[in-house]
């Protein structure tokens, strides 16, 4: 079990290393799109947390 | 004589074109028809029951929406020979890649649960217990994928796609008024005015038309099928045909429930089938068979979308052309997702309604990201070359993607806060 987990984490490390740098050129449009996505996801996470708090109450 | 020889030559040429298409046909039709999954059938059945034929025009608008989004995956897959998960990792780095992969796994697993809910509900109408449905479906899907050939899998999937057309004879059996369909359905209108409830239904129909797994599935299927750049026009045609077919099926479902259950509040397709059984036994049976087939087709595609994505990233062998010995992890992840999601349905008191709602919420965290990545990747000149998006494609695709993001997000939010659009 421990060996399998070790292998898995090593594999994840390899994947992280392989895809460390984005290959797509970071033009202004790409940067703006990714920034939009970050804000959008943050907004959704906040909504979910708010809903979770409402459910708890 | 000259006329007959010309006619013979033309027919021969046409037959060759059809034969060529039949070789390429598959991913587009399968993904689009599978889009009419258990959740989709429920949405269309509820739309018809609530608004009759009045929203058919809106469903027709979904043909170009589905086509423009999905044809991008054909081009990206045929040119890069990579699935969307791998393309995101490669293009945007590991952080965005992991986000997409983990989110895809989660939303696919939850959607699989909803497919099992639909299938068990459909066969329950015929007195089949849920455990037997789950066991039978898992065994059937094992037989379908373990033959070691993508071609065979695809042709079996196409057979199930053909069964999805069962709603068409079902609609004819209830003798709907064609003039009413044309009068009410084809002229854009908002029955009862544009209110919150109608807006919810419009969002739900958009939400079921494009799901995150479809983008990942079709691109991986294009790669596994071995489509080349020269096959792109056929792949596009396949996608267009699939888009039209899925909307036609949706329209016939709306006609069935719009004719027989008009003005009724329907919460699930299983409930619609039970209601229809009381009105017309055969149509109710068709509805139930169609719901089972939709769930099965959805489950076939969704579990594969996850396994393909995992295989691409972890570097495992991940093709249906490989047998279980050659691609053990590919099949292990496939059956793990399938069996665990099936088992959830069998747990007494499992929060199935909550899971069904949760799918919509999780889907809106992945869909916009996947669509934005898709557009950006399609504009990557070094990779896509002549197959990158043109200005017009960016304009149309961008508009459609923006509309899907806004509407599907509002749909997800309205699921979280049901009173928002009331």
XYZ file of C-alpha atoms in Angstrom:
479
model
C 0.000 0.000 0.000
C 2.766 2.404 1.015
C 4.755 1.473 -2.095
C 1.722 2.098 -4.305
C 1.150 5.513 -2.740
C 4.826 6.332 -3.177
C 4.629 5.373 -6.836
C 1.505 7.484 -7.262
C 3.094 10.561 -5.667
C 6.212 10.065 -7.769
C 4.058 9.903 -10.872
C 2.221 13.095 -9.851
C 5.580 14.744 -9.304
C 6.655 13.691 -12.797
C 3.464 15.094 -14.291
C 3.921 18.378 -12.418
C 7.493 18.563 -13.700
C 6.503 17.734 -17.283
C 3.800 20.387 -17.374
C 5.569 22.938 -15.157
C 5.473 25.715 -17.746
C 2.381 26.505 -19.830
C 3.250 25.974 -23.495
C 0.760 28.518 -24.824
C 2.180 31.995 -25.324
C 0.833 34.205 -22.528
C -0.537 37.030 -24.645
C -2.694 39.740 -23.134
C -5.869 37.961 -24.245
C -4.805 34.657 -22.692
C -3.820 36.361 -19.437
C -7.135 38.234 -19.307
C -9.078 35.005 -19.944
C -7.245 33.144 -17.187
C -7.763 36.063 -14.803
C -11.479 36.012 -15.629
C -11.584 32.290 -14.879
C -9.869 32.770 -11.521
C -12.310 35.508 -10.491
C -15.263 33.445 -11.743
C -14.185 30.358 -9.805
C -13.522 32.416 -6.675
C -17.034 33.869 -6.987
C -18.528 30.374 -7.304
C -16.560 29.068 -4.332
C -17.781 32.045 -2.233
C -21.379 31.275 -3.296
C -20.988 27.625 -2.336
C -19.506 28.516 1.045
C -22.380 30.972 1.609
C -24.900 28.262 0.689
C -23.148 25.818 3.012
C -23.342 28.313 5.883
C -27.049 28.880 5.123
C -27.636 25.118 5.247
C -25.785 24.833 8.561
C -27.897 27.597 10.060
C -28.646 5.326 -72.498
C -26.455 8.288 -71.766
C -28.891 9.396 -69.063
C -28.844 5.991 -67.360
C -25.062 5.723 -67.430
C -24.804 9.211 -65.897
C -27.392 8.303 -63.257
C -25.523 5.061 -62.481
C -22.248 6.967 -62.170
C -23.827 9.554 -59.846
C -25.447 6.910 -57.630
C -22.174 4.980 -57.431
C -20.348 8.156 -56.461
C -22.968 8.967 -53.846
C -22.763 5.455 -52.403
C -18.976 5.796 -52.127
C -19.422 9.097 -50.283
C -21.898 7.428 -47.894
C -19.491 4.512 -47.373
C -16.673 6.951 -46.602
C -18.884 8.812 -44.136
C -19.871 5.553 -42.435
C -16.168 4.882 -41.797
C -15.662 8.305 -40.215
C -19.104 8.547 -38.524
C -19.260 7.955 -34.829
C -17.869 10.378 -32.253
C -20.130 13.276 -33.260
C -23.346 11.281 -33.361
C -22.537 9.245 -30.240
C -21.628 12.272 -28.113
C -24.618 14.283 -29.254
C -27.195 11.542 -28.808
C -25.623 10.569 -25.482
C -26.151 14.202 -24.509
C -29.833 13.272 -24.324
C -29.002 11.344 -21.159
C -31.302 10.632 -18.218
C -31.003 14.236 -16.992
C -31.613 15.593 -20.489
C -34.717 13.446 -21.018
C -36.078 14.687 -17.677
C -35.496 18.318 -18.692
C -37.203 17.909 -22.088
C -40.093 15.917 -20.587
C -40.602 18.601 -17.928
C -40.360 21.386 -20.551
C -43.049 19.765 -22.721
C -45.305 19.034 -19.769
C -44.989 22.597 -18.478
C -45.069 24.672 -21.666
C -46.506 22.343 -24.328
C -45.023 23.001 -27.789
C -44.178 26.635 -27.038
C -40.430 26.188 -26.546
C -39.685 24.026 -29.605
C -38.230 27.069 -31.398
C -35.749 27.473 -28.554
C -34.638 23.845 -28.897
C -33.960 24.446 -32.601
C -31.579 27.258 -31.632
C -29.523 24.686 -29.721
C -28.410 22.926 -32.950
C -25.788 25.575 -33.885
C -24.897 26.040 -30.206
C -23.997 22.368 -29.801
C -22.362 22.164 -33.229
C -20.041 25.165 -32.902
C -18.754 24.051 -29.515
C -18.274 20.387 -30.343
C -16.709 20.853 -33.798
C -13.807 22.645 -32.094
C -12.974 19.424 -30.233
C -12.906 17.560 -33.576
C -10.328 19.961 -35.008
C -8.244 20.043 -31.831
C -8.238 16.248 -31.504
C -7.499 15.554 -35.182
C -4.640 18.075 -35.312
C -2.964 17.523 -31.923
C -3.793 13.789 -31.551
C -4.394 14.573 -27.883
C -7.414 14.542 -25.630
C -8.637 17.791 -24.074
C -7.288 16.915 -20.600
C -3.760 16.477 -21.959
C -4.106 19.575 -24.143
C -5.056 21.655 -21.062
C -2.106 20.310 -19.044
C 0.234 21.010 -21.927
C -1.180 24.397 -22.846
C -1.887 25.948 -19.454
C 0.359 24.089 -17.026
C -0.178 21.593 -14.232
C -2.326 23.785 -11.929
C -5.102 24.356 -14.476
C -4.611 20.792 -15.671
C -5.188 19.256 -12.232
C -8.149 21.544 -11.639
C -9.769 20.355 -14.876
C -8.960 16.686 -14.341
C -10.144 16.478 -10.722
C -13.251 18.520 -11.504
C -13.979 16.307 -14.517
C -13.630 13.152 -12.430
C -15.985 14.522 -9.787
C -18.647 15.833 -12.151
C -18.486 12.681 -14.303
C -18.858 10.405 -11.292
C -21.846 12.397 -10.027
C -23.392 12.391 -13.507
C -22.896 8.624 -13.669
C -24.916 8.337 -10.458
C -27.730 10.308 -12.105
C -27.596 7.975 -15.132
C -28.037 4.997 -12.801
C -30.920 6.802 -11.074
C -32.578 7.209 -14.493
C -31.951 3.615 -15.555
C -33.214 2.083 -12.299
C -36.302 4.341 -12.396
C -36.998 3.296 -16.004
C -36.746 -0.435 -15.370
C -38.589 -0.122 -12.044
C -41.671 0.667 -14.141
C -41.380 -2.873 -15.558
C -40.870 -4.344 -12.073
C -37.094 -4.835 -12.354
C -35.417 -4.323 -8.966
C -32.607 -1.711 -8.837
C -29.880 -4.251 -7.906
C -30.666 -6.262 -11.029
C -30.578 -3.131 -13.214
C -27.206 -2.032 -11.810
C -25.700 -5.527 -12.155
C -27.088 -5.973 -15.669
C -25.836 -2.554 -16.809
C -22.324 -3.137 -15.443
C -22.165 -6.557 -17.148
C -23.517 -5.167 -20.422
C -20.995 -2.332 -20.399
C -18.193 -4.782 -19.619
C -19.148 -6.831 -22.685
C -19.271 -3.664 -24.821
C -15.826 -2.316 -23.875
C -13.873 -5.523 -23.368
C -13.950 -6.612 -27.003
C -10.636 -4.804 -27.575
C -11.699 -2.732 -30.578
C -12.752 0.903 -30.754
C -14.677 0.186 -33.984
C -16.885 -2.480 -32.381
C -17.538 -0.313 -29.331
C -18.523 2.589 -31.550
C -20.916 0.570 -33.690
C -22.633 -0.852 -30.575
C -22.899 2.694 -29.192
C -24.459 3.797 -32.515
C -27.012 0.996 -32.142
C -28.037 2.430 -28.764
C -28.156 5.871 -30.426
C -30.671 4.453 -32.918
C -32.792 3.196 -30.005
C -32.890 6.797 -28.741
C -35.130 7.534 -31.753
C -37.909 5.555 -30.041
C -39.531 8.847 -29.024
C -40.323 9.598 -32.669
C -42.798 6.709 -33.190
C -43.980 7.402 -29.627
C -44.947 10.936 -30.648
C -46.766 9.727 -33.777
C -48.769 7.229 -31.708
C -50.429 9.985 -29.682
C -51.535 11.850 -32.836
C -50.441 15.387 -31.961
C -51.894 18.294 -33.931
C -49.283 19.199 -36.558
C -50.840 22.627 -37.085
C -50.606 23.343 -33.331
C -46.954 22.261 -33.299
C -46.147 24.530 -36.238
C -48.231 27.427 -34.900
C -47.120 27.288 -31.251
C -43.684 25.746 -31.624
C -41.959 27.412 -34.529
C -42.789 31.050 -33.829
C -40.543 32.380 -31.033
C -42.696 33.148 -28.014
C -42.514 33.159 -24.244
C -45.592 31.371 -22.839
C -46.983 33.326 -19.894
C -44.429 36.101 -20.432
C -40.730 36.105 -19.652
C -40.765 35.200 -15.980
C -38.351 33.519 -13.580
C -39.748 30.046 -14.033
C -39.538 30.211 -17.830
C -35.993 31.532 -17.559
C -35.145 28.542 -15.344
C -36.443 26.149 -18.009
C -34.497 27.910 -20.772
C -31.329 27.697 -18.676
C -31.968 24.034 -17.898
C -32.309 23.253 -21.628
C -29.053 25.058 -22.400
C -27.406 23.352 -19.419
C -28.306 19.903 -20.708
C -27.165 20.681 -24.261
C -23.498 21.225 -23.450
C -21.976 19.288 -20.569
C -18.270 19.264 -19.650
C -17.832 15.531 -20.290
C -18.929 16.000 -23.927
C -15.916 18.176 -24.746
C -13.465 15.710 -23.197
C -15.255 12.669 -24.627
C -15.463 13.757 -28.243
C -11.864 14.917 -28.457
C -10.586 11.662 -26.917
C -12.876 9.618 -29.195
C -11.531 11.469 -32.251
C -7.987 10.604 -31.111
C -8.801 6.968 -30.289
C -10.529 6.563 -33.648
C -7.356 7.811 -35.315
C -8.931 10.701 -37.223
C -6.510 12.813 -39.266
C -6.630 16.412 -40.464
C -8.105 15.235 -43.785
C -11.034 13.704 -41.886
C -12.013 17.002 -40.229
C -14.750 17.906 -42.776
C -16.385 14.512 -42.184
C -15.951 14.904 -38.434
C -17.687 18.279 -38.672
C -20.522 16.776 -40.707
C -20.820 13.961 -38.172
C -21.082 16.550 -35.396
C -23.672 18.592 -37.300
C -25.759 15.479 -37.953
C -25.467 14.533 -34.272
C -26.498 18.047 -33.166
C -29.568 17.945 -35.395
C -30.435 14.420 -34.262
C -30.212 15.247 -30.560
C -32.475 18.274 -30.966
C -34.959 16.300 -33.109
C -35.182 13.665 -30.348
C -35.605 16.438 -27.749
C -38.409 17.994 -29.815
C -40.244 14.667 -30.068
C -39.991 14.210 -26.284
C -41.472 17.691 -25.868
C -44.245 16.752 -28.317
C -45.035 13.544 -26.371
C -45.265 15.217 -22.964
C -46.662 18.458 -24.420
C -49.572 16.542 -25.962
C -50.405 14.155 -23.152
C -49.179 15.820 -19.944
C -49.622 19.494 -20.787
C -49.846 21.674 -17.695
C -48.417 18.989 -15.395
C -45.374 19.555 -13.189
C -42.932 16.743 -13.949
C -39.955 16.147 -11.674
C -38.370 13.191 -13.459
C -38.596 11.317 -16.750
C -39.524 8.181 -14.792
C -42.510 10.042 -13.361
C -43.442 11.173 -16.899
C -43.282 7.553 -18.112
C -45.533 6.433 -15.235
C -48.058 9.168 -16.074
C -47.937 8.214 -19.750
C -48.525 4.557 -18.866
C -51.938 5.588 -17.518
C -52.748 7.521 -20.706
C -51.268 5.192 -23.318
C -49.506 2.009 -22.256
C -47.344 1.781 -25.376
C -46.186 5.396 -25.313
C -45.380 5.061 -21.589
C -43.374 1.934 -22.383
C -41.513 3.766 -25.151
C -40.759 6.615 -22.737
C -39.368 4.186 -20.154
C -37.280 2.287 -22.732
C -35.981 5.599 -24.077
C -35.061 6.730 -20.561
C -33.159 3.501 -19.897
C -31.370 3.765 -23.232
C -30.499 7.413 -22.559
C -29.031 6.552 -19.165
C -27.092 3.633 -20.621
C -25.688 5.684 -23.495
C -24.749 8.484 -21.094
C -23.045 6.017 -18.752
C -21.111 4.392 -21.632
C -19.709 7.749 -22.752
C -19.172 9.449 -19.400
C -17.195 6.613 -17.836
C -15.014 6.475 -20.952
C -14.421 10.245 -20.875
C -12.966 9.878 -17.362
C -10.783 6.868 -18.203
C -9.412 8.476 -21.355
C -8.548 11.687 -19.471
C -6.811 9.771 -16.657
C -4.881 7.633 -19.126
C -3.718 10.674 -21.109
C -2.299 12.403 -18.042
C -0.828 9.430 -16.190
C 0.652 8.014 -19.373
C -1.245 4.726 -19.116
C -2.280 2.829 -22.215
C -5.751 4.265 -22.816
C -7.332 2.985 -25.981
C -10.336 0.797 -26.625
C -8.144 -0.864 -29.254
C -6.110 -2.361 -26.414
C -7.337 -5.269 -24.329
C -7.467 -5.460 -20.549
C -3.926 -6.870 -20.291
C -2.486 -4.076 -22.421
C -4.411 -1.257 -20.688
C -5.209 -2.531 -17.151
C -5.417 0.919 -15.497
C -7.653 2.285 -18.235
C -10.200 -0.464 -17.664
C -9.691 -0.430 -13.872
C -10.608 3.280 -13.670
C -13.530 2.676 -16.060
C -15.034 -0.084 -13.904
C -14.200 1.658 -10.635
C -16.267 4.715 -11.643
C -19.040 2.533 -13.018
C -19.372 0.144 -10.074
C -19.063 2.760 -7.307
C -21.627 5.073 -8.931
C -23.984 2.133 -9.438
C -23.609 1.096 -5.819
C -24.557 4.582 -4.582
C -28.029 4.150 -6.108
C -28.452 0.919 -4.140
C -27.628 2.480 -0.751
C -30.907 2.834 1.155
C -31.594 6.500 1.945
C -28.756 7.808 -0.254
C -29.240 11.538 -0.973
C -30.024 11.003 -4.653
C -31.967 14.241 -5.110
C -29.094 16.197 -3.560
C -26.625 14.438 -5.878
C -28.773 15.285 -8.909
C -28.781 18.956 -7.927
C -25.115 18.952 -6.966
C -24.149 17.791 -10.472
C -25.428 21.079 -11.921
C -23.472 23.117 -9.404
C -20.192 21.268 -9.911
C -20.658 21.291 -13.696
C -20.664 25.104 -13.767
C -17.243 25.157 -12.123
C -15.780 23.118 -14.992
C -17.784 24.043 -18.089
C -16.704 27.705 -18.412
C -13.074 26.798 -17.778
C -13.133 23.967 -20.335
C -14.817 26.205 -22.932
C -12.371 29.082 -22.416
C -9.423 26.661 -22.665
C -10.915 25.216 -25.843
C -11.207 28.622 -27.533
C -7.671 29.593 -26.468
C -6.223 26.291 -27.698
C -8.040 26.681 -31.013
C -6.308 30.049 -31.440
C -2.833 28.658 -30.818
C -1.195 29.212 -34.213
C 1.955 27.075 -33.644
C -0.176 24.012 -32.829
C -3.280 24.464 -34.945
C -1.726 26.059 -38.036
C -4.347 26.325 -40.807
C -6.952 24.662 -38.593
C -7.001 27.415 -35.965
C -10.156 29.445 -35.448
C -10.872 32.091 -38.064
C -12.150 35.531 -37.074
C -15.730 34.487 -37.782
C -15.359 31.246 -35.870
C -14.010 33.204 -32.913
C -16.869 35.663 -33.138
C -19.606 33.004 -33.372
C -17.883 30.541 -31.027
C -17.017 33.315 -28.564
C -20.615 34.567 -28.500
C -21.978 31.048 -27.999
C -19.418 30.248 -25.309
C -20.179 33.521 -23.504
C -23.920 32.788 -23.657
C -23.407 29.234 -22.376
C -21.190 30.462 -19.534
C -23.712 33.073 -18.413
C -26.799 30.843 -18.736
C -25.280 27.666 -17.314
C -23.793 29.662 -14.415
C -27.181 31.231 -13.686
C -28.700 27.748 -13.880
C -26.161 26.380 -11.398
C -26.748 29.340 -9.084
C -30.525 28.932 -9.361
C -30.121 25.291 -8.319
C -28.296 26.498 -5.192
C -30.799 29.285 -4.541
C -34.140 28.021 -5.923
C -36.069 31.194 -5.076
C -33.738 33.442 -7.045
C -35.738 33.330 -10.300
C -39.213 32.691 -8.871
